[in-house]
Coordinates of C-alpha atoms and ligand atoms in Angstrom, one line a residue:
Chain A
M9 CA 27.6 -20.1 -12.3
S10 CA 28.8 -16.4 -13.6
V11 CA 27.2 -14.6 -15.7
E12 CA 30.8 -14.2 -17.4
K13 CA 31.2 -17.7 -18.1
V14 CA 28.2 -17.7 -20.0
V15 CA 29.0 -15.4 -22.5
A16 CA 31.4 -16.3 -25.7
P17 CA 34.5 -14.8 -26.2
V18 CA 35.0 -12.3 -28.2
E19 CA 37.8 -10.7 -29.1
V20 CA 39.3 -7.7 -26.9
D21 CA 41.5 -5.5 -27.5
E22 CA 43.7 -5.7 -24.1
A23 CA 45.2 -2.5 -23.9
Q24 CA 42.1 -0.7 -24.2
V25 CA 40.7 -2.1 -21.7
A26 CA 43.2 -2.6 -18.9
P27 CA 42.5 1.1 -17.8
A28 CA 39.6 0.9 -17.5
R29 CA 39.9 -2.6 -15.5
A30 CA 41.4 -0.8 -13.1
K31 CA 39.5 2.2 -12.4
K32 CA 36.4 -0.1 -11.7
R33 CA 38.6 -2.2 -9.1
R34 CA 39.8 1.3 -8.0
R35 CA 35.9 2.3 -7.6
R36 CA 35.4 -1.1 -6.0
W37 CA 38.1 -0.1 -3.2
A38 CA 36.8 3.7 -3.1
M39 CA 33.4 2.7 -1.0
P40 CA 34.6 0.1 1.6
L41 CA 37.5 3.0 2.7
G42 CA 35.3 5.7 2.8
R43 CA 33.5 4.4 4.8
L44 CA 36.5 3.1 7.3
A45 CA 37.3 6.1 7.1
I46 CA 34.6 7.9 8.1
V47 CA 34.4 5.2 11.8
V48 CA 37.9 6.3 12.1
V49 CA 36.9 9.8 12.1
L50 CA 34.1 9.1 15.1
L51 CA 36.4 7.4 17.3
V52 CA 38.9 9.6 17.0
L53 CA 36.3 12.5 17.6
W54 CA 35.1 10.7 20.7
E55 CA 38.5 9.8 22.3
L56 CA 39.4 13.4 21.9
S57 CA 35.7 15.3 22.5
A58 CA 35.5 12.7 25.8
G59 CA 36.3 14.1 29.8
V60 CA 36.2 17.9 27.8
V61 CA 32.9 18.3 25.3
V62 CA 31.2 15.3 27.2
D63 CA 30.9 13.6 30.6
E64 CA 33.4 10.6 30.4
F65 CA 31.0 8.7 32.9
F66 CA 28.8 8.9 30.9
V67 CA 30.1 8.5 27.3
S68 CA 33.6 6.0 28.7
R69 CA 36.3 6.5 25.9
P70 CA 37.7 4.5 23.1
S71 CA 40.2 3.5 24.0
K72 CA 39.4 2.5 27.6
I73 CA 36.1 0.6 25.9
W74 CA 38.9 -1.7 23.9
E75 CA 40.8 -2.0 26.9
K76 CA 37.8 -3.7 28.7
W77 CA 37.0 -5.9 25.8
A78 CA 40.7 -7.5 25.4
E79 CA 40.0 -7.4 29.1
W80 CA 36.9 -9.8 28.4
A81 CA 38.8 -11.4 25.6
A82 CA 41.8 -12.7 27.7
D83 CA 39.8 -13.4 31.0
G84 CA 36.8 -15.7 28.8
T85 CA 34.2 -13.0 29.9
L86 CA 32.8 -12.3 26.1
W87 CA 33.3 -16.0 25.2
Y88 CA 31.8 -17.4 28.1
N89 CA 29.0 -15.2 27.9
A90 CA 28.7 -14.8 23.7
S91 CA 28.5 -18.5 23.1
S92 CA 25.3 -18.5 25.6
T93 CA 23.6 -16.1 23.7
F94 CA 24.9 -18.0 20.6
A95 CA 23.3 -21.5 21.7
S96 CA 20.2 -20.2 22.9
A97 CA 19.5 -18.5 19.5
G98 CA 20.8 -21.3 17.9
V99 CA 18.4 -23.7 20.1
G100 CA 15.2 -21.5 19.4
F101 CA 16.3 -21.1 15.7
A102 CA 16.4 -24.7 15.2
I103 CA 12.8 -25.4 17.3
G104 CA 10.8 -22.1 15.8
G105 CA 12.6 -22.6 12.5
A106 CA 11.0 -26.6 12.8
L107 CA 7.8 -26.3 13.4
A108 CA 7.0 -23.3 11.3
L109 CA 7.7 -25.3 8.1
L110 CA 5.6 -27.9 9.6
V111 CA 2.5 -25.6 10.8
G112 CA 3.3 -24.0 7.8
Y113 CA 3.4 -27.1 4.8
V114 CA 0.5 -28.6 6.2
L115 CA -1.4 -25.6 7.1
G116 CA -0.4 -24.2 2.9
G117 CA -0.7 -27.2 1.5
S118 CA -4.7 -27.7 2.7
R119 CA -6.9 -24.5 1.9
R120 CA -9.7 -25.6 4.0
L121 CA -7.3 -26.4 7.3
G122 CA -5.5 -23.4 6.0
D123 CA -9.1 -21.0 6.0
L124 CA -10.6 -22.3 9.5
I125 CA -6.5 -21.8 11.8
E126 CA -4.4 -19.5 10.6
P127 CA -7.1 -16.3 12.1
F128 CA -5.7 -17.5 14.4
I129 CA -2.3 -17.9 14.1
T130 CA -3.0 -13.8 12.7
S131 CA -4.3 -12.6 15.6
I132 CA -1.4 -14.3 18.3
Y133 CA 0.6 -12.6 15.6
S134 CA -0.7 -9.3 16.2
L135 CA -0.4 -9.5 19.6
P136 CA 3.7 -7.6 20.9
K137 CA 6.0 -10.6 21.7
L138 CA 7.0 -8.6 24.9
A139 CA 3.9 -8.9 26.1
L140 CA 5.0 -12.7 26.5
V141 CA 7.1 -12.3 28.5
P142 CA 6.0 -11.8 31.9
L143 CA 4.0 -15.2 31.5
F144 CA 7.0 -16.6 29.9
V145 CA 8.9 -16.3 32.9
M146 CA 5.6 -17.7 34.7
W147 CA 6.3 -20.7 32.7
F148 CA 10.0 -21.2 31.9
G149 CA 11.2 -19.6 35.2
I150 CA 14.6 -17.3 34.1
G151 CA 17.4 -18.7 32.3
R152 CA 18.3 -20.5 28.7
P153 CA 15.1 -22.3 28.6
L154 CA 13.1 -18.8 28.6
Q155 CA 15.5 -17.3 26.5
V156 CA 15.3 -20.3 23.9
A157 CA 11.1 -19.7 25.1
I158 CA 10.9 -16.0 23.4
C159 CA 13.9 -16.4 20.5
A160 CA 11.0 -20.0 19.0
L161 CA 8.3 -17.7 19.2
V162 CA 10.2 -15.0 17.2
V163 CA 10.9 -17.0 14.8
F164 CA 8.2 -18.8 13.9
F165 CA 5.9 -15.6 13.5
L166 CA 8.7 -14.8 10.9
M167 CA 8.7 -18.2 9.1
F168 CA 5.8 -19.1 9.5
Y169 CA 3.7 -16.8 6.9
N170 CA 6.7 -17.7 4.2
T171 CA 6.3 -20.9 4.8
F172 CA 2.7 -20.8 4.3
Y173 CA 2.1 -18.7 1.5
G174 CA 5.0 -20.4 -0.3
I175 CA 3.7 -23.5 -0.1
R176 CA -0.2 -22.1 -0.6
D177 CA 0.2 -20.1 -3.5
V178 CA 2.7 -22.7 -5.0
D179 CA 2.4 -22.5 -9.1
R180 CA -0.7 -24.8 -10.2
S181 CA 0.5 -25.1 -12.7
L182 CA 4.1 -26.9 -12.6
I183 CA 1.8 -29.0 -10.6
D184 CA -0.4 -30.2 -13.3
A185 CA 3.1 -30.5 -15.6
M186 CA 4.0 -32.5 -12.8
R187 CA 1.4 -35.1 -12.4
V188 CA 0.6 -36.2 -16.3
M189 CA 4.7 -36.4 -15.9
G190 CA 3.8 -38.9 -13.6
G191 CA 4.8 -36.9 -10.3
S192 CA 3.5 -38.4 -7.6
R193 CA 1.8 -36.6 -4.6
W194 CA 5.2 -37.5 -3.2
D195 CA 7.0 -35.9 -6.2
I196 CA 5.0 -33.2 -5.8
A197 CA 5.0 -32.4 -2.5
V198 CA 9.1 -32.4 -2.6
R199 CA 9.7 -31.0 -6.0
V200 CA 7.5 -28.6 -6.5
R201 CA 6.2 -27.1 -3.2
L202 CA 8.4 -27.8 -1.1
P203 CA 11.0 -26.2 -2.8
S204 CA 8.3 -23.1 -4.1
A205 CA 7.8 -22.1 -0.3
L206 CA 12.4 -23.1 0.3
V207 CA 12.6 -19.9 -1.6
W208 CA 10.4 -17.4 0.8
V209 CA 12.0 -19.4 3.7
V210 CA 15.4 -18.5 2.4
A211 CA 14.2 -15.2 1.6
G212 CA 12.7 -14.5 4.8
L213 CA 16.4 -15.8 6.8
K214 CA 17.1 -12.0 6.1
L215 CA 14.6 -11.0 8.9
S216 CA 14.7 -14.1 10.4
V217 CA 18.1 -14.6 11.9
P218 CA 19.4 -11.7 13.3
Q219 CA 15.8 -11.3 14.9
A220 CA 17.1 -15.0 16.2
L221 CA 20.4 -13.1 18.0
V222 CA 17.6 -9.8 19.1
A223 CA 15.7 -12.0 20.7
V224 CA 18.0 -14.0 23.3
V225 CA 19.5 -11.0 23.6
V226 CA 16.4 -8.8 24.6
A227 CA 15.0 -12.2 26.6
E228 CA 18.7 -11.5 28.4
I229 CA 18.6 -8.1 28.8
L230 CA 15.3 -8.5 30.4
A231 CA 16.1 -11.8 33.1
S232 CA 19.2 -14.1 33.6
N233 CA 22.7 -14.4 34.9
R234 CA 24.7 -15.1 31.3
G235 CA 24.9 -14.2 27.7
L236 CA 25.2 -10.8 26.0
G237 CA 22.5 -8.9 26.9
H238 CA 23.0 -10.1 30.4
L239 CA 26.3 -8.5 30.0
V240 CA 24.6 -4.9 28.7
A241 CA 22.1 -5.1 31.9
L242 CA 24.9 -5.3 34.6
N243 CA 27.5 -3.1 33.3
S244 CA 25.1 -0.3 33.0
G245 CA 23.6 -1.5 36.0
Q246 CA 26.6 -0.7 37.3
F247 CA 27.0 2.5 35.6
N248 CA 30.0 1.2 34.1
A249 CA 30.0 3.2 30.8
S250 CA 33.0 1.3 29.1
G251 CA 32.3 -2.4 30.0
T252 CA 28.2 -1.3 28.7
F253 CA 29.5 -0.4 25.5
A254 CA 32.5 -2.6 25.0
A255 CA 29.5 -5.5 25.4
L256 CA 27.8 -2.9 22.9
F257 CA 30.3 -3.8 20.6
T258 CA 30.2 -6.9 20.5
L259 CA 26.9 -7.2 19.4
L260 CA 27.4 -4.8 16.5
I261 CA 30.1 -7.0 15.2
I262 CA 28.3 -9.9 16.0
G263 CA 25.0 -8.7 14.2
I264 CA 27.4 -6.8 10.5
T265 CA 28.6 -10.9 10.8
V266 CA 25.8 -12.6 11.3
D267 CA 23.9 -10.6 8.1
R268 CA 26.8 -10.8 5.4
L269 CA 27.0 -14.5 6.6
V270 CA 22.6 -14.7 5.4
A271 CA 23.5 -12.4 2.5
V272 CA 26.2 -15.2 1.3
I273 CA 23.5 -18.2 1.8
T274 CA 20.6 -16.6 0.3
R275 CA 22.5 -15.4 -2.9
R276 CA 24.0 -19.4 -3.2
A277 CA 20.3 -20.6 -1.9
L278 CA 18.8 -19.0 -4.8
L279 CA 20.6 -18.6 -7.5
W280 CA 18.3 -20.5 -9.7
K281 CA 16.3 -16.9 -9.1
Q282 CA 18.9 -14.2 -11.7
D283 CA 16.2 -11.5 -11.0
G284 CA 15.5 -12.3 -8.0
V285 CA 15.2 -11.7 -4.2
E286 CA 17.1 -9.2 -2.3
T287 CA 20.2 -10.6 -0.8
Q288 CA 22.0 -7.4 -0.9
Chain B
M14 CA -11.1 -42.3 -39.8
S15 CA -10.1 -45.5 -37.2
A16 CA -9.7 -44.4 -33.7
D17 CA -7.6 -46.9 -32.4
L18 CA -5.6 -43.8 -30.3
L19 CA -8.1 -41.3 -28.7
A20 CA -11.8 -40.3 -29.2
L21 CA -13.4 -37.4 -27.8
T22 CA -17.0 -37.7 -27.5
D23 CA -19.5 -35.5 -27.5
V24 CA -17.2 -33.8 -24.9
R25 CA -18.1 -30.7 -23.0
M26 CA -16.2 -28.3 -21.0
G27 CA -16.7 -25.3 -18.5
F28 CA -14.9 -23.9 -15.7
G29 CA -16.5 -23.3 -12.5
D30 CA -20.2 -22.7 -12.4
G31 CA -19.9 -20.5 -16.1
P32 CA -21.3 -21.4 -19.1
D33 CA -19.9 -24.3 -21.5
V34 CA -16.5 -23.8 -23.2
V35 CA -17.1 -25.9 -25.9
A36 CA -19.6 -28.3 -26.2
G37 CA -20.3 -31.6 -29.0
V38 CA -16.3 -31.8 -29.5
S39 CA -15.9 -35.0 -30.8
L40 CA -13.0 -36.0 -32.6
S41 CA -10.3 -39.0 -33.3
M42 CA -6.9 -39.8 -33.5
S43 CA -5.3 -43.3 -34.7
R44 CA -1.9 -43.7 -33.9
N45 CA 1.7 -42.0 -35.6
E46 CA -1.3 -39.3 -37.1
F47 CA -0.9 -35.9 -36.8
V48 CA -3.0 -33.4 -36.2
S49 CA -4.3 -29.9 -35.6
I50 CA -6.6 -27.9 -34.2
V51 CA -6.8 -24.5 -35.1
G52 CA -9.6 -21.6 -34.0
P53 CA -10.1 -18.5 -32.8
S54 CA -7.9 -17.3 -29.7
G55 CA -10.1 -18.0 -26.7
C56 CA -12.1 -20.2 -28.4
G57 CA -10.8 -23.4 -26.4
K58 CA -8.1 -25.1 -27.8
S59 CA -6.1 -25.7 -24.8
T60 CA -9.3 -26.3 -23.1
I61 CA -9.0 -30.0 -25.1
L62 CA -5.9 -30.4 -24.4
N63 CA -6.3 -30.1 -20.9
A64 CA -8.8 -32.5 -21.0
V65 CA -7.1 -34.7 -23.3
A66 CA -4.6 -34.8 -20.6
G67 CA -6.8 -35.6 -17.5
L68 CA -6.0 -32.0 -16.0
M69 CA -9.8 -30.9 -16.2
P70 CA -12.8 -32.6 -15.8
V71 CA -15.2 -32.9 -18.2
R72 CA -19.3 -31.9 -17.7
G73 CA -20.6 -34.0 -20.4
G74 CA -19.0 -37.0 -23.4
T75 CA -15.9 -39.1 -23.0
V76 CA -12.6 -38.8 -23.3
T77 CA -11.2 -42.7 -24.5
Y78 CA -7.0 -42.9 -24.8
Q79 CA -6.0 -46.4 -26.7
G80 CA -9.4 -47.8 -25.7
E81 CA -10.0 -46.6 -22.4
Q82 CA -12.1 -43.8 -21.1
I83 CA -9.9 -41.2 -18.8
R84 CA -10.9 -40.2 -15.6
G85 CA -7.7 -38.8 -13.9
V86 CA -4.4 -37.3 -15.0
N87 CA -3.4 -39.2 -18.1
T88 CA -0.1 -39.9 -17.9
A89 CA 0.6 -41.4 -21.6
V90 CA 1.1 -38.6 -22.8
G91 CA 3.4 -35.9 -23.1
Y92 CA 2.1 -32.7 -22.8
M93 CA 3.9 -29.2 -24.3
T94 CA 1.5 -27.0 -23.0
Q95 CA 0.9 -23.0 -23.7
G96 CA 2.5 -21.2 -20.8
D97 CA 6.1 -22.3 -19.1
T98 CA 6.5 -24.9 -16.6
L99 CA 9.7 -25.8 -16.3
L100 CA 10.3 -25.8 -12.5
P101 CA 12.6 -22.7 -12.1
W102 CA 15.0 -23.9 -9.2
R103 CA 15.4 -26.8 -11.8
T104 CA 18.5 -26.7 -13.9
V105 CA 17.7 -27.1 -18.4
E106 CA 18.9 -30.8 -17.9
D107 CA 17.6 -31.3 -14.3
N108 CA 14.1 -30.3 -15.8
V109 CA 14.2 -32.6 -19.3
A110 CA 15.0 -35.0 -17.5
M111 CA 12.0 -35.5 -15.5
P112 CA 9.6 -37.2 -17.1
L113 CA 12.3 -40.4 -17.0
R114 CA 13.1 -39.6 -13.5
L115 CA 9.4 -39.7 -12.7
R116 CA 9.5 -43.0 -14.2
G117 CA 12.2 -44.4 -12.5
V118 CA 15.2 -44.1 -15.2
N119 CA 18.4 -44.2 -13.6
K120 CA 20.3 -40.7 -13.7
A121 CA 23.0 -42.5 -16.3
E122 CA 21.0 -43.6 -18.6
A123 CA 18.6 -40.3 -18.4
R124 CA 21.5 -37.8 -19.1
A125 CA 22.5 -39.4 -22.0
K126 CA 19.2 -39.3 -23.3
V127 CA 18.7 -35.5 -22.4
A128 CA 22.3 -34.4 -24.3
E129 CA 21.1 -35.9 -27.2
L130 CA 18.0 -34.3 -27.3
L131 CA 19.6 -31.0 -26.7
T132 CA 21.7 -31.4 -29.3
M133 CA 19.0 -31.8 -31.3
L134 CA 17.0 -29.2 -30.2
D135 CA 20.2 -26.5 -30.7
L136 CA 20.4 -26.9 -27.5
D137 CA 23.5 -27.7 -26.2
G138 CA 25.3 -25.2 -24.0
A139 CA 22.4 -24.3 -21.9
G140 CA 21.7 -27.7 -19.7
R141 CA 23.7 -25.7 -16.9
K142 CA 21.2 -22.9 -17.0
F143 CA 18.4 -22.3 -14.9
P144 CA 15.1 -21.4 -17.2
A145 CA 15.6 -17.4 -15.8
Q146 CA 18.6 -17.5 -17.3
L147 CA 16.8 -18.5 -21.0
S148 CA 15.6 -17.0 -23.9
G149 CA 12.1 -17.2 -24.1
G150 CA 12.5 -19.5 -27.6
M151 CA 14.9 -21.1 -25.4
K152 CA 12.2 -22.1 -22.8
R153 CA 10.0 -23.3 -25.4
R154 CA 13.0 -25.6 -26.7
A155 CA 13.5 -27.1 -23.4
L156 CA 9.7 -27.5 -22.7
L157 CA 9.1 -29.4 -25.7
A158 CA 12.7 -31.5 -25.5
R159 CA 10.7 -32.2 -22.2
S160 CA 7.5 -33.5 -23.4
M161 CA 9.7 -35.6 -25.9
I162 CA 11.6 -37.6 -23.8
Y163 CA 10.0 -40.4 -22.6
Q164 CA 8.3 -40.9 -26.3
P165 CA 4.6 -41.2 -25.4
D166 CA 2.3 -42.2 -28.0
L167 CA 0.8 -39.0 -28.2
L168 CA 2.2 -35.2 -27.8
L169 CA 0.2 -32.7 -27.2
M170 CA 1.8 -29.4 -28.3
D171 CA -0.4 -26.2 -27.6
E172 CA 1.8 -23.5 -29.7
P173 CA 5.0 -24.7 -29.0
F174 CA 6.5 -23.0 -31.6
A175 CA 5.2 -19.6 -31.4
A176 CA 8.3 -17.9 -29.6
L177 CA 10.9 -19.0 -32.5
D178 CA 13.0 -17.1 -35.0
A179 CA 11.8 -17.9 -38.3
Q180 CA 15.1 -20.3 -39.7
L181 CA 14.6 -22.1 -35.8
R182 CA 11.1 -22.8 -36.9
T183 CA 11.5 -24.3 -39.9
Q184 CA 13.8 -26.4 -38.2
M185 CA 12.5 -27.2 -36.0
H186 CA 9.1 -28.4 -37.9
R187 CA 11.5 -30.4 -39.3
E188 CA 13.0 -32.0 -36.4
L189 CA 9.1 -32.6 -34.8
R190 CA 8.1 -34.3 -38.0
S191 CA 11.1 -36.3 -38.8
T192 CA 11.2 -37.5 -35.2
V193 CA 7.6 -38.8 -34.3
A194 CA 8.0 -40.1 -38.0
R195 CA 11.0 -42.2 -36.3
T196 CA 8.9 -43.1 -33.8
R197 CA 5.7 -43.6 -34.5
Q198 CA 4.0 -41.1 -32.3
A199 CA 1.1 -39.2 -32.7
V200 CA 0.2 -35.4 -32.1
L201 CA -2.4 -33.5 -31.6
F202 CA -0.6 -30.0 -32.6
V203 CA -2.0 -26.4 -31.7
T204 CA -1.5 -23.4 -33.8
H205 CA -2.6 -20.2 -34.6
D206 CA -0.4 -20.3 -38.0
I207 CA -2.6 -21.7 -40.5
F208 CA 0.5 -22.5 -42.5
E209 CA 2.4 -24.3 -40.0
A210 CA -1.5 -26.4 -39.6
V211 CA -1.0 -27.2 -43.3
L212 CA 2.6 -27.5 -43.7
L213 CA 2.5 -30.4 -40.8
S214 CA -0.5 -32.0 -40.4
D215 CA -2.2 -34.5 -42.2
R216 CA -5.3 -33.5 -40.8
V217 CA -6.5 -29.8 -39.2
I218 CA -9.4 -29.2 -37.6
V219 CA -10.8 -26.2 -36.6
I220 CA -12.7 -25.5 -34.2
G221 CA -14.9 -22.2 -33.5
G222 CA -18.4 -20.8 -31.7
T223 CA -19.5 -20.2 -27.8
P224 CA -19.3 -22.7 -27.1
A225 CA -16.3 -24.4 -29.5
A226 CA -17.0 -27.6 -31.5
P227 CA -15.5 -29.2 -34.9
T228 CA -16.6 -26.6 -37.8
A229 CA -14.1 -28.3 -40.1
E230 CA -11.6 -30.5 -41.1
V231 CA -9.6 -30.3 -43.6
D232 CA -7.6 -33.4 -44.7
I233 CA -3.6 -32.2 -45.6
P234 CA -2.2 -35.2 -47.8
F235 CA 1.2 -34.4 -48.1
G236 CA 2.2 -37.9 -45.9
A237 CA 4.9 -39.0 -43.5
D238 CA 8.4 -37.9 -45.9
R239 CA 6.3 -34.8 -47.6
D240 CA 9.7 -32.4 -47.8
I241 CA 8.8 -29.3 -45.9
E242 CA 11.3 -27.2 -47.6
G243 CA 9.9 -27.5 -50.4
L244 CA 6.5 -27.5 -49.8
R245 CA 5.3 -24.4 -49.7
F246 CA 5.5 -23.6 -53.2
D247 CA 3.1 -26.6 -54.5
P248 CA 0.0 -25.7 -55.9
Q249 CA -1.9 -27.9 -53.4
F250 CA -0.1 -26.7 -50.7
V251 CA -1.5 -23.2 -51.7
S252 CA -4.9 -24.0 -52.3
L253 CA -5.2 -26.2 -48.5
E254 CA -3.8 -23.3 -47.0
K255 CA -7.1 -21.4 -48.4
Q256 CA -9.4 -23.7 -47.8
V257 CA -8.2 -23.9 -43.7
H258 CA -8.1 -19.9 -43.7
D259 CA -12.0 -19.7 -45.3
E260 CA -12.6 -22.1 -42.7
L261 CA -11.0 -20.4 -40.0
S262 CA -13.1 -16.8 -40.8
R263 CA -16.1 -18.8 -40.9
A264 CA -15.7 -20.0 -37.7
R265 CA -14.0 -17.0 -36.9
T266 CA -17.8 -14.9 -37.5
L267 CA -19.6 -18.0 -35.8
S268 CA -17.8 -17.6 -32.9
R269 CA -18.8 -13.6 -33.2
V270 CA -22.1 -14.0 -33.5
A271 CA -22.4 -15.7 -30.9
S272 CA -21.0 -14.3 -28.6
Ligands
LIG214 N1 -9.2 -20.9 -15.6 C1 -9.6 -20.5 -16.3 N2 -11.1 -20.0 -16.1 C2 -12.6 -19.8 -15.9 N3 -12.4 -19.7 -17.6 C3 -11.5 -20.0 -18.0 C4 -9.9 -20.7 -17.2 N4 -8.9 -20.6 -18.9 C5 -9.5 -20.5 -19.6 N5 -10.3 -19.9 -20.0 C6 -11.4 -19.2 -20.3 O1 -11.7 -20.3 -21.4 C7 -11.8 -20.0 -22.5 C8 -11.1 -21.5 -23.4 O2 -10.0 -21.0 -23.2 P1 -8.5 -21.8 -23.8 O3 -7.2 -21.3 -23.0 O4 -8.9 -22.7 -24.1 O5 -8.2 -20.4 -25.1 P2 -8.0 -21.2 -26.5 O6 -8.8 -21.3 -27.1 O7 -6.6 -21.8 -26.7 O8 -7.2 -19.6 -27.1 P3 -5.3 -19.0 -27.1 O9 -5.2 -19.4 -28.5 O10 -5.8 -17.6 -27.2 O11 -4.5 -20.0 -26.5 C9 -11.7 -18.8 -22.4 O12 -12.9 -18.3 -23.3 C10 -11.1 -18.1 -21.7 O13 -11.8 -17.3 -21.1
LIG215 MG1 -4.8 -21.9 -25.2

């Protein structure tokens, strides 16, 4: 719901408003245009300095990277690897997220159980996740199961605390009000506890979704034969700078796109919270 | 005094291991009666309402509603809490409809009643908004609508009009009084405002002391179809107001001496 809609219509002098509006529009375009200009300048500098100031062997040059990228896009390499990364991240996110919601809901709903179990989860949380990779390799081998497992692990911890505290700290007076209105335990669970936790979960997507991708890419770099992380590792292993940069740029673009998507989704989901959680 | 609706007998309450907040509270209400509770801030007015709603257990004594002792939550009353208890993720419409929906009333029927009530409370354009988009007074009115929508025999209202401007408050006074006269609902009304208490009530109960208990009761004999606008100029009204005021001052000293 836009704020403009609720403002009562007031009489305004169009002639006076028009220039101000044009100015506002100009200002809105100034930022993105400025950023684009910076990118173009950097790319041009890179192109010109490669082979002159720095050794092209290490840094390649934008035109060559673009060539490589176009070649991959045409022969299917890009899609073959990107789809694998997405699939692993999707499955890992779903598993880790579902577990986090479930465990967070159960532990958050019962103060005693929560107090009993939560320290264990926190102690595992404080362990560097990457230290678990060798163990996971032992259990899952290399390849998709490993990527999914690491991704699920990372997502679980990012979403567990949001769910746990979201359920636990739900406003007592809201629950009481529902009870007097005749709400059953079930009504309270789905109409108060769950939405109150989802606020935090949705706010946490900003972090957990990109981290799911990061986890998969790291797993692919460490051990795999498919995926964007694998593409980075493979090319750098062959001292192919153009290929390495092409793979990295792909990750960069995916990262930015995912971040924007999540921002839009969170903003829609938290529409009711006007003063709300950061979504930008 | 008849007590066919609500009876508190020697009720004693407190928080956790703390001392009694209220003790020896006995009061009763009959159907369609409008009773106000006034007392110093922090003396235990909201606590008493919570006992009637069954949200807080009593340490001693009994609370009887329509002849039955209350043990769990009392879902037969409407409760307008002192704090904001609208669900922030639901629109005003959904919030107001909630008591009906929880009682299994279908959506279309609930919607019609909500619209009617929102109009009555001057909230016409606010139905689709979320609570965060409302002013303090609008939130109070949305809460009021929610507590009135299913017409319980007893309405508990904890300082319902505190956040409203004078004109709106007068309008609400009139609406509330005429609505409960029409629907034959009883109201247990907590307020700081002596004028408001005398204006609306059939009876004003003053509480005070530590732990708090009723210290005085003042009957207000203006009847159900009183003239809300004109009453303030009535000499009897003024003298009743003074009487409640004096009782409240006395209750305040009691609380101060004891604590
Ligand atoms: N959750 C709580 N835990 C402990 N003490 C509480 C709690 N809630 C209220 N109290 C205490 O109980 C007493 C009565 O509180 P209550 O809310 O009933 O007062 P009140 O008469 O409604 O005051 P006000 O007019 O300011 O709303 C206060 O002294 C308060 O400190
Ligand atoms: Mg209170």
